[in-house]
mmCIF file of C-alpha atoms in Angstrom:
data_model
loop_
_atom_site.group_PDB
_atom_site.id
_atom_site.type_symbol
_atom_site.label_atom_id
_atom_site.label_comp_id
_atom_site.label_asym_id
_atom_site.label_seq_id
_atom_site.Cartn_x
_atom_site.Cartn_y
_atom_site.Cartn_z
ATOM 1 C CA UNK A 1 0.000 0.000 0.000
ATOM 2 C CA UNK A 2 1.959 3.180 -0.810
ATOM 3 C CA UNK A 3 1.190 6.461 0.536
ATOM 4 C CA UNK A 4 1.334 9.964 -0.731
ATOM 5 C CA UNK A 5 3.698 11.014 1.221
ATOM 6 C CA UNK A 6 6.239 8.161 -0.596
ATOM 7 C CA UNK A 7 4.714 8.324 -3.742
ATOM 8 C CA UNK A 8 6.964 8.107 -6.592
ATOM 9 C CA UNK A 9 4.026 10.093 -8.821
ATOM 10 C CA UNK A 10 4.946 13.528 -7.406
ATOM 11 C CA UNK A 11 6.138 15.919 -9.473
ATOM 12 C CA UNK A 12 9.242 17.127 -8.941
ATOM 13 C CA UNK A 13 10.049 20.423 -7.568
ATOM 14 C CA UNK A 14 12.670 22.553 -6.145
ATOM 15 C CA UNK A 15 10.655 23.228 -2.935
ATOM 16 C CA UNK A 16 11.026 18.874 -1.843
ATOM 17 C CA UNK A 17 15.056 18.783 -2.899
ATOM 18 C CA UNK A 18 17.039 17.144 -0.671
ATOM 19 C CA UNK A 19 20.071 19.143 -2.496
ATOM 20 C CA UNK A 20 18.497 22.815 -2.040
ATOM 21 C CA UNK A 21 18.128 25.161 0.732
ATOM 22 C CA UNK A 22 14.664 26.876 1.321
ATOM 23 C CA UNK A 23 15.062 30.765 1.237
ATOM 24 C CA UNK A 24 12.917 32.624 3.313
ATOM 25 C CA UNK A 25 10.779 33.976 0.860
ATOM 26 C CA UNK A 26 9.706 30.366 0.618
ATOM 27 C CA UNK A 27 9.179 31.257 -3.187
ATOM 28 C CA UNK A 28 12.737 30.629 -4.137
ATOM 29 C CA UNK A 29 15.216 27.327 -3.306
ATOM 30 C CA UNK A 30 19.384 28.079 -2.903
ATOM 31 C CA UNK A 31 20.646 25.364 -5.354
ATOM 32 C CA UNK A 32 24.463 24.851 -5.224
ATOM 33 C CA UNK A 33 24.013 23.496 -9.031
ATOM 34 C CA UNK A 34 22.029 25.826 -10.680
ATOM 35 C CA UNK A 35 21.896 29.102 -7.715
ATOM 36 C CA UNK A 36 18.573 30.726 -7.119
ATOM 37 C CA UNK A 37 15.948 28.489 -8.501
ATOM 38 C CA UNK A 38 11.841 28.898 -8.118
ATOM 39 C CA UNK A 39 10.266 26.582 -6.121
ATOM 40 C CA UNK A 40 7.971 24.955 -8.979
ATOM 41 C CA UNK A 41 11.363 24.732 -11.045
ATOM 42 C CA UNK A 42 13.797 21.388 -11.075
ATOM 43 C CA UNK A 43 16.840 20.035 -12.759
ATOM 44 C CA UNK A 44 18.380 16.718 -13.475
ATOM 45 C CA UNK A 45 20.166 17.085 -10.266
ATOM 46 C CA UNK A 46 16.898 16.607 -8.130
ATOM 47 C CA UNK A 47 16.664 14.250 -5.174
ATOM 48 C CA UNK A 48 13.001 13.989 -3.787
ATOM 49 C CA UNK A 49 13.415 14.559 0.000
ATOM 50 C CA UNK A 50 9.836 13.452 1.780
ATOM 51 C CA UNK A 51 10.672 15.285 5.177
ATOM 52 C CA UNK A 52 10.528 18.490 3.156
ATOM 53 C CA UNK A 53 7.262 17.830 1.936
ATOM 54 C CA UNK A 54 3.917 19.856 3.850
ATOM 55 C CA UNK A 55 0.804 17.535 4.196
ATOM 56 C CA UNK A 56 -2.261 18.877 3.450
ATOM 57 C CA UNK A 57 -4.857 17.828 6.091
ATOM 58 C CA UNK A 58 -8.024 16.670 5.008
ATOM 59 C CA UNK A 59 -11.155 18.925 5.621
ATOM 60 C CA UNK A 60 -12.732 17.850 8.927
ATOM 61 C CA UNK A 61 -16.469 17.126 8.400
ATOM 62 C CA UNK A 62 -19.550 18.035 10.442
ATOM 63 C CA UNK A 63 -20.862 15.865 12.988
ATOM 64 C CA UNK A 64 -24.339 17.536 13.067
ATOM 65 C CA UNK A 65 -24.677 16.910 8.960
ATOM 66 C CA UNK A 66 -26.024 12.891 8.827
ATOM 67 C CA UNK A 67 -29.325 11.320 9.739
ATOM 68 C CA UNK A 68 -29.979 7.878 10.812
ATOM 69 C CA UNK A 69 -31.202 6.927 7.509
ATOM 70 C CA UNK A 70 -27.724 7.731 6.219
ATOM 71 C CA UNK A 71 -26.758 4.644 7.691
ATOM 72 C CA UNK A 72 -29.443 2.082 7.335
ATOM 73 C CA UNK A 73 -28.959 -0.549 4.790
#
C-alpha cells in the first residue's frame, strides 16, 4: 500500500530537494548546481526529500450533517 507522502508520482520540484536550501521567501530554493531556482522549477540534479514535503490535512467534516437513515442498509 503506498502512501502519498512516498509516492513516486509527485512531481518534482525545487521546494522537496534534498540538495536545495529553502530561502525565506519560501518562493525561491538556494541550489548549489544551478543558484537561485523557483520553487515549482527542477533540474536533473533533483533528489526527492519526503521530510521536506507539507501535508495537506483533510477537511474535517460536520458531525451535526447525517441522519440515521444515512446509515441504514
Amino acid at each position: 500500500m503506498s502512501s502519498k507522502f512516498f509516492d513516486r508520482e509527485i512531481a518534482p520540484a525545487c521546494r522537496y530537494c534534498a540538495i536545495g536550501t529553502p530561502n525565506v521567501d519560501q518562493d525561491f530554493v538556494l541550489c548549489p548546481k544551478r543558484g537561485v531556482m523557483a520553487a515549482e522549477d527542477h533540474c536533473s540534479a533533483f533528489r526527492y526529500d519526503p521530510l521536506r514535503r507539507e501535508i495537506r490535512r483533510a477537511p474535517k467534516i460536520a458531525a451535526g450533517d447525517y441522519r440515521p437513515e444515512d446509515f441504514e442498509l
